[in-house]
């Protein structure tokens, strides 16, 4: 198919733009873009794509951006786009895809994830929220936690236990839960920064039609692993330029404030710069591997390093600022959609970064995954299955 | 010879302070005070002053104090760190050290009698070897200038202000003394910016004596803060150990996983060393030893980072729970990180050590032949 | 007893010195000192001591040293003095003590330790050397390793399995093995430094009389723990002065060689100095605790820190020396009695120090011991008992 | 755009080199050579030169080489590091880079044809930004002076000697060139001290061109050594993983203990990053990019310490076995530690980066307002 080249796709975008005014109705434009297969070009036709190679998505996005077309504000629906969509594409029925994928991509419907539970933690499969069949519905009771976007979401991907008698990894089913359904209660969860990105979600007698079940009953754990892999391997939109992340904030501060410099901090800044640049090149190499069709396990390394670096660099910045590092900007309880790691104070960065080694798989869990799946080291003795 | 253990009197003092803090400063109360944007906990402070007599500990008997000394002060600070108690004790001790250096008997008697809160009006981040601050003297016996980020001050207390070549006493209640509130990283040790607008002042020391007094005070602050840091680290270790013993994952206590065990074992080793370092620093202060400066620099080069690592491990090993506002871990994290800057960051203290023990930086004085390895 | 004061002991030494010429027959002098109870003052009378407090030993040693008296060259018999003697004192019979303690203390008879085995490693209790009863003797077969002093030793403390059917910690018995007995073969074990401090010891049909068994049959593991605790907690003779160890070598090099200095290495030297001084003060505090009758678990911290510091400091010294750090002194196979950590090159220190985190309990094992015995954390699931 | 993967040609080259090394350089042979105090393994070197043509890889076709480039050289070095092979390839490549800078076609043809071993006569520890060495020129076209610690030289090879303001070619077989043997930390890369006693010399470059050539050569050395370090680290990781999978303690594979798993996982992360950094450094050399110096400094600031940590972990996780002479771990430990000094230690490369990316040390040029925080 000649469309499946960069030039072919640019031509398609150009043709689309001739038919649709990028300055016109935003939602209409986005829906049409989805219908034209230019949303996720690697999706099959009819599901927002053209069956094209994944790495050509950037070509399409660039072409739309150059034309000044509205985008789908991907950061406002990160769970939907990054986790729900790949899972639905792979495991959901045709009817489910038809119902959910387009409004998800356009951003009309925000999604969240109801996996984590207070007592489960890293041992996600020990979750206790239960779903009991009742006619054509399931009735769900339980408590979820660490749910970002729950207060904005229309839909949630949900794991619930449907067979308490089965071994813990085999009694779980994957659902899509309507966040506006009766019995869904969302409470903000205040975090160390004073704000609340996350929520606790209480599910009390929530009815989910069986048509909102994804995959077979009892197959939820296998499906969830698809989702979680997407969470861990996702490495954002574009390659990071040198000094693109927090290390850039630190480097600029060092350059602009000679009064703060000491010999000891100089070495720490240089160490951080070296480590950040090494991590950046490793992430770039991972992109090149993916583009070459050789996705490797390096995504876990990227996430581990990101957490370690963001913590180390922000901690160093607080110390480099010295007296200024003793000051925060604001402890007010707020509801941000995503962390503002580059915009606020060093103290905010430092505190928020503590979560980077906990959320989306703790660094401890990631190390064990690397040891077992990449290095082939034996699992620890299991006492829970 | 440095004495690194706790003696019986010190253990008794610890017991009294801890009992008072358990009764009157549970973390929920500390969090509520921090969240309410209050300054320090006045009620708790009065209890410590009245029931334990903490302000008199470092004041010799001849000036009306208990004559106990800085080793006892350090034990109190361990307990205050352990409870992240929002009281101005460290600042009071630092000011007391300055008054001792000046031989200011009248003020020392007021301090010992708890008649007056006294604080040194310098930024909390000030290292013992820092250059003079921004306050100027005149016209006449008045002070002007702004001192940012001062801890442990009371609106009606007394301020000791380094200015020009002297050290001055200023009544904080004077209208010419203005307090500007600050959003502090560590709400348990709230800071204010203090502005002097031709504020009436009385000199308590001038010339080298003033400089000596301020350096002695800041050295005491650096040395004694280490005991607070030991208390912070001890709480973080104890609390984390208790949590991972009861928290189960994958059918086992989290504390049975080797990576968790080894991280906590390493932390215990660091804490063991930090305790010895902090005791040494307190001991050398009491001994008025020439080693006080060295012991204080070592204390802040070592103990500050240990407390930060302990608090960071506490957050991490509590998982999501440790990242929430409703768990006390963040109070300790903020206190530890703030304390790592107080009285100078670790790197400044390493630089001070380099001078004190003759490990010069490249390019300094005797380093005339330095250069690259030849080709 | 008034003898049990520093002054009382000094008086005893003075009286002894009046009766025995410190410049005379060395061995006769040492034997007499043992018989006078001035060898280990905390041992009971008749076993080289006076039942005095342990911390008064230093007073006695100092008094003899001041008089120019010969000492027992403790470093030549470190295993005997540090491990065998405390174990014998606690677990051996009167006859055994009479036979072994005096020549051990005087250095007439050197001792070694036959515990470690190639396949056992840190899991010492999985040892496979077996002892089979035969008349009044035991017949021992097996292989031991990491035996320092084996080529100089007359006696060895030996662990052997006497009941292969019992659980692994319960089938072990503690013996004293005559290293001159037929069937004992000692081979040097060359190490990364090129020299051989250690040996492999092959035991083939070695006969040990039952009178050389220490403690009850099957109680060897409990007795060995006494020995190993002594190995781990022993912290040498005198308090270390500031810059007394390897850090002193590094600091002197820094002072004497301005041409080697860089900003980066300056920070590393300062970090090492701080950490070494902290470890020194912790060791000093442990001594004060022991002297005050409150021995704590801090000995494990001291050993862990020593290993980490010796490795870090020696590695740093090699880099600080730069071009000189690329040169070694000698790879010749030699047989030193103990490592020469302060006398040879930086490269020797660096290589030899690698062993510090392996010998006498690996750092991994020490961390687990601290976690379980000091912090009270749960043991890992055991699959071997 | 930097290309960080291995292409098909590079993988094929790796395969050939590895097969040759497996056949002819098992570690037992390497150890025997080291123990025997030999210099490098002449037989192995001839095989690599004759069968793979390694000396021609970096030489352009117009000078009789294969024109493959430094990316391919880097792949060969990964394999040589993986085998701790005692051959003078790195030195040959460094010298080749100098000859390329000088446009020395005649010598390049000799190198490519493997007619002659060439080495740059500077100490192995020399960083790209090091000051000029100790060799002087004259009388006439002769050189005098002693260069300590030179690697990869052959008694009958050619030496490129920086001296005065030029770069000179000297026949190592001349009687006026004396070789003094050295007990090297890394016996797989034996060093010699070379003394020139009015040795006849031919200038190959003078003035700035000579300096440029030497800097380019040393930059290439620093950049390419990173690939050798990746090879060392990869062997150490692979070997340790294999060992802890089969070694049992306490009834379990040692590799099932979490502290061991996490240490190896961290090492794998570092190795993943080191590989990207080393590929980048080799790629920028080929691109003759202005970023070559930066990429080389990054490579030695990062990859050297990674290889050392990998080798140290290899010794530690092999327990007593790893501490013995009869296990290959010590060969890798010594090679890694020695490589961390070769072409300059990590701290010197961090200092170079500080200049290259404008992160100045305190007190340099624009840092006129630096000072302590005021009181």
mmCIF file of N, CA, C and O in Angstrom, chain D residues 117-163:
data_model
loop_
_atom_site.group_PDB
_atom_site.id
_atom_site.type_symbol
_atom_site.label_atom_id
_atom_site.label_comp_id
_atom_site.label_asym_id
_atom_site.label_seq_id
_atom_site.Cartn_x
_atom_site.Cartn_y
_atom_site.Cartn_z
ATOM 1 N N UNK D 117 52.965 -2.435 12.976
ATOM 2 C CA UNK D 117 52.190 -1.995 14.144
ATOM 3 C C UNK D 117 52.600 -0.569 14.486
ATOM 4 O O UNK D 117 53.787 -0.259 14.567
ATOM 5 N N UNK D 118 51.621 0.271 14.669
ATOM 6 C CA UNK D 118 51.897 1.669 15.003
ATOM 7 C C UNK D 118 51.222 1.988 16.333
ATOM 8 O O UNK D 118 50.125 1.505 16.608
ATOM 9 N N UNK D 119 51.891 2.779 17.158
ATOM 10 C CA UNK D 119 51.289 3.200 18.431
ATOM 11 C C UNK D 119 51.671 4.643 18.727
ATOM 12 O O UNK D 119 52.728 5.113 18.292
ATOM 13 N N UNK D 120 50.802 5.320 19.427
ATOM 14 C CA UNK D 120 51.086 6.680 19.873
ATOM 15 C C UNK D 120 51.852 6.588 21.190
ATOM 16 O O UNK D 120 51.388 5.952 22.144
ATOM 17 N N UNK D 121 53.010 7.209 21.248
ATOM 18 C CA UNK D 121 53.866 7.066 22.428
ATOM 19 C C UNK D 121 53.508 8.086 23.500
ATOM 20 O O UNK D 121 54.255 9.024 23.773
ATOM 21 N N UNK D 122 52.331 7.880 24.089
ATOM 22 C CA UNK D 122 51.968 8.668 25.277
ATOM 23 C C UNK D 122 51.516 7.680 26.343
ATOM 24 O O UNK D 122 51.122 6.556 26.038
ATOM 25 N N UNK D 123 51.570 8.125 27.590
ATOM 26 C CA UNK D 123 51.124 7.262 28.672
ATOM 27 C C UNK D 123 49.657 6.906 28.512
ATOM 28 O O UNK D 123 48.864 7.726 28.046
ATOM 29 N N UNK D 124 49.311 5.688 28.902
ATOM 30 C CA UNK D 124 47.930 5.238 28.733
ATOM 31 C C UNK D 124 46.944 6.131 29.489
ATOM 32 O O UNK D 124 45.791 6.263 29.087
ATOM 33 N N UNK D 125 47.393 6.762 30.570
ATOM 34 C CA UNK D 125 46.480 7.566 31.396
ATOM 35 C C UNK D 125 46.217 8.957 30.815
ATOM 36 O O UNK D 125 45.489 9.746 31.418
ATOM 37 N N UNK D 126 46.784 9.253 29.666
ATOM 38 C CA UNK D 126 46.710 10.620 29.138
ATOM 39 C C UNK D 126 45.309 10.968 28.638
ATOM 40 O O UNK D 126 44.761 10.290 27.771
ATOM 41 N N UNK D 127 44.760 12.057 29.147
ATOM 42 C CA UNK D 127 43.445 12.534 28.721
ATOM 43 C C UNK D 127 43.584 13.389 27.471
ATOM 44 O O UNK D 127 44.649 13.958 27.217
ATOM 45 N N UNK D 128 42.496 13.504 26.684
ATOM 46 C CA UNK D 128 42.576 14.304 25.457
ATOM 47 C C UNK D 128 42.999 15.751 25.699
ATOM 48 O O UNK D 128 43.631 16.363 24.836
ATOM 49 N N UNK D 129 42.669 16.296 26.865
ATOM 50 C CA UNK D 129 43.008 17.700 27.111
ATOM 51 C C UNK D 129 44.277 17.853 27.949
ATOM 52 O O UNK D 129 44.513 18.904 28.537
ATOM 53 N N UNK D 130 45.100 16.814 27.994
ATOM 54 C CA UNK D 130 46.309 16.874 28.821
ATOM 55 C C UNK D 130 47.341 17.825 28.209
ATOM 56 O O UNK D 130 47.351 18.087 27.001
ATOM 57 N N UNK D 131 48.204 18.299 29.058
ATOM 58 C CA UNK D 131 49.275 19.192 28.614
ATOM 59 C C UNK D 131 50.347 18.382 27.872
ATOM 60 O O UNK D 131 50.382 17.160 27.963
ATOM 61 N N UNK D 132 51.219 19.062 27.108
ATOM 62 C CA UNK D 132 52.243 18.343 26.348
ATOM 63 C C UNK D 132 53.141 17.490 27.243
ATOM 64 O O UNK D 132 53.313 17.772 28.423
ATOM 65 N N UNK D 133 53.701 16.447 26.654
ATOM 66 C CA UNK D 133 54.505 15.488 27.390
ATOM 67 C C UNK D 133 55.966 15.871 27.494
ATOM 68 O O UNK D 133 56.359 16.992 27.144
ATOM 69 N N UNK D 134 56.799 14.940 27.985
ATOM 70 C CA UNK D 134 58.161 15.254 28.386
ATOM 71 C C UNK D 134 59.234 15.074 27.310
ATOM 72 O O UNK D 134 60.411 15.267 27.599
ATOM 73 N N UNK D 135 58.860 14.709 26.093
ATOM 74 C CA UNK D 135 59.904 14.428 25.099
ATOM 75 C C UNK D 135 60.332 15.729 24.404
ATOM 76 O O UNK D 135 59.491 16.544 24.028
ATOM 77 N N UNK D 136 61.645 15.887 24.254
ATOM 78 C CA UNK D 136 62.158 17.102 23.618
ATOM 79 C C UNK D 136 62.826 16.761 22.285
ATOM 80 O O UNK D 136 63.219 15.614 22.047
ATOM 81 N N UNK D 137 62.935 17.770 21.448
ATOM 82 C CA UNK D 137 63.484 17.587 20.100
ATOM 83 C C UNK D 137 64.896 18.178 20.026
ATOM 84 O O UNK D 137 65.141 19.251 20.562
ATOM 85 N N UNK D 138 65.787 17.449 19.328
ATOM 86 C CA UNK D 138 67.116 17.983 19.044
ATOM 87 C C UNK D 138 68.183 17.319 19.871
ATOM 88 O O UNK D 138 67.887 16.644 20.865
ATOM 89 N N UNK D 139 69.430 17.417 19.496
ATOM 90 C CA UNK D 139 69.851 18.194 18.318
ATOM 91 C C UNK D 139 69.410 17.525 17.010
ATOM 92 O O UNK D 139 69.377 16.300 16.934
ATOM 93 N N UNK D 140 69.076 18.364 16.073
ATOM 94 C CA UNK D 140 68.647 17.845 14.773
ATOM 95 C C UNK D 140 67.352 17.073 14.926
ATOM 96 O O UNK D 140 66.605 17.283 15.876
ATOM 97 N N UNK D 141 67.101 16.202 13.997
ATOM 98 C CA UNK D 141 65.859 15.436 14.036
ATOM 99 C C UNK D 141 65.984 14.211 14.944
ATOM 100 O O UNK D 141 65.850 13.088 14.495
ATOM 101 N N UNK D 142 66.278 14.464 16.241
ATOM 102 C CA UNK D 142 66.303 13.360 17.213
ATOM 103 C C UNK D 142 65.424 13.734 18.402
ATOM 104 O O UNK D 142 65.184 14.919 18.661
ATOM 105 N N UNK D 143 64.943 12.691 19.107
ATOM 106 C CA UNK D 143 64.098 12.895 20.275
ATOM 107 C C UNK D 143 64.768 12.342 21.518
ATOM 108 O O UNK D 143 65.435 11.311 21.467
ATOM 109 N N UNK D 144 64.534 13.026 22.639
ATOM 110 C CA UNK D 144 65.035 12.541 23.922
ATOM 111 C C UNK D 144 63.983 12.736 24.997
ATOM 112 O O UNK D 144 63.238 13.724 24.985
ATOM 113 N N UNK D 145 63.937 11.777 25.912
ATOM 114 C CA UNK D 145 63.001 11.867 27.032
ATOM 115 C C UNK D 145 62.405 10.507 27.326
ATOM 116 O O UNK D 145 62.566 9.565 26.554
ATOM 117 N N UNK D 146 61.721 10.466 28.461
ATOM 118 C CA UNK D 146 61.161 9.185 28.904
ATOM 119 C C UNK D 146 59.645 9.309 28.987
ATOM 120 O O UNK D 146 59.124 10.214 29.623
ATOM 121 N N UNK D 147 58.949 8.385 28.326
ATOM 122 C CA UNK D 147 57.477 8.365 28.370
ATOM 123 C C UNK D 147 57.044 7.143 29.169
ATOM 124 O O UNK D 147 57.211 6.006 28.727
ATOM 125 N N UNK D 148 56.486 7.360 30.361
ATOM 126 C CA UNK D 148 56.123 6.206 31.186
ATOM 127 C C UNK D 148 54.747 5.642 30.840
ATOM 128 O O UNK D 148 53.849 6.374 30.432
ATOM 129 N N UNK D 149 54.628 4.329 30.988
ATOM 130 C CA UNK D 149 53.321 3.680 30.946
ATOM 131 C C UNK D 149 52.635 3.699 29.606
ATOM 132 O O UNK D 149 51.464 4.044 29.509
ATOM 133 N N UNK D 150 53.348 3.302 28.551
ATOM 134 C CA UNK D 150 52.747 3.281 27.216
ATOM 135 C C UNK D 150 52.208 1.881 26.933
ATOM 136 O O UNK D 150 52.870 0.878 27.216
ATOM 137 N N UNK D 151 51.015 1.820 26.375
ATOM 138 C CA UNK D 151 50.397 0.526 26.066
ATOM 139 C C UNK D 151 50.522 0.213 24.587
ATOM 140 O O UNK D 151 50.751 1.096 23.758
ATOM 141 N N UNK D 152 50.333 -1.061 24.267
ATOM 142 C CA UNK D 152 50.101 -1.487 22.885
ATOM 143 C C UNK D 152 51.255 -1.184 21.934
ATOM 144 O O UNK D 152 51.041 -0.914 20.750
ATOM 145 N N UNK D 153 52.482 -1.236 22.431
ATOM 146 C CA UNK D 153 53.619 -1.009 21.538
ATOM 147 C C UNK D 153 54.301 -2.344 21.232
ATOM 148 O O UNK D 153 54.324 -3.250 22.056
ATOM 149 N N UNK D 154 54.874 -2.417 20.031
ATOM 150 C CA UNK D 154 55.643 -3.600 19.644
ATOM 151 C C UNK D 154 57.115 -3.207 19.551
ATOM 152 O O UNK D 154 57.438 -2.100 19.144
ATOM 153 N N UNK D 155 58.016 -4.136 19.951
ATOM 154 C CA UNK D 155 59.450 -3.803 19.909
ATOM 155 C C UNK D 155 59.925 -3.439 18.507
ATOM 156 O O UNK D 155 60.898 -2.696 18.343
ATOM 157 N N UNK D 156 59.252 -3.964 17.512
ATOM 158 C CA UNK D 156 59.681 -3.681 16.136
ATOM 159 C C UNK D 156 58.690 -2.797 15.394
ATOM 160 O O UNK D 156 58.685 -2.722 14.174
ATOM 161 N N UNK D 157 57.813 -2.122 16.128
ATOM 162 C CA UNK D 157 56.793 -1.305 15.478
ATOM 163 C C UNK D 157 57.244 0.126 15.276
ATOM 164 O O UNK D 157 58.424 0.467 15.438
ATOM 165 N N UNK D 158 56.277 0.961 14.928
ATOM 166 C CA UNK D 158 56.554 2.372 14.727
ATOM 167 C C UNK D 158 55.886 3.149 15.850
ATOM 168 O O UNK D 158 54.764 2.833 16.241
ATOM 169 N N UNK D 159 56.602 4.158 16.364
ATOM 170 C CA UNK D 159 56.030 4.993 17.427
ATOM 171 C C UNK D 159 55.753 6.377 16.880
ATOM 172 O O UNK D 159 56.602 6.952 16.180
ATOM 173 N N UNK D 160 54.567 6.898 17.184
ATOM 174 C CA UNK D 160 54.268 8.304 16.899
ATOM 175 C C UNK D 160 54.457 9.057 18.202
ATOM 176 O O UNK D 160 53.760 8.786 19.192
ATOM 177 N N UNK D 161 55.405 9.995 18.197
ATOM 178 C CA UNK D 161 55.805 10.613 19.459
ATOM 179 C C UNK D 161 55.515 12.108 19.431
ATOM 180 O O UNK D 161 56.105 12.837 18.622
ATOM 181 N N UNK D 162 54.611 12.586 20.289
ATOM 182 C CA UNK D 162 54.459 14.042 20.429
ATOM 183 C C UNK D 162 55.695 14.590 21.142
ATOM 184 O O UNK D 162 56.061 14.084 22.203
ATOM 185 N N UNK D 163 56.318 15.572 20.538
ATOM 186 C CA UNK D 163 57.526 16.141 21.147
ATOM 187 C C UNK D 163 57.668 17.568 20.659
ATOM 188 O O UNK D 163 57.403 17.852 19.481
#
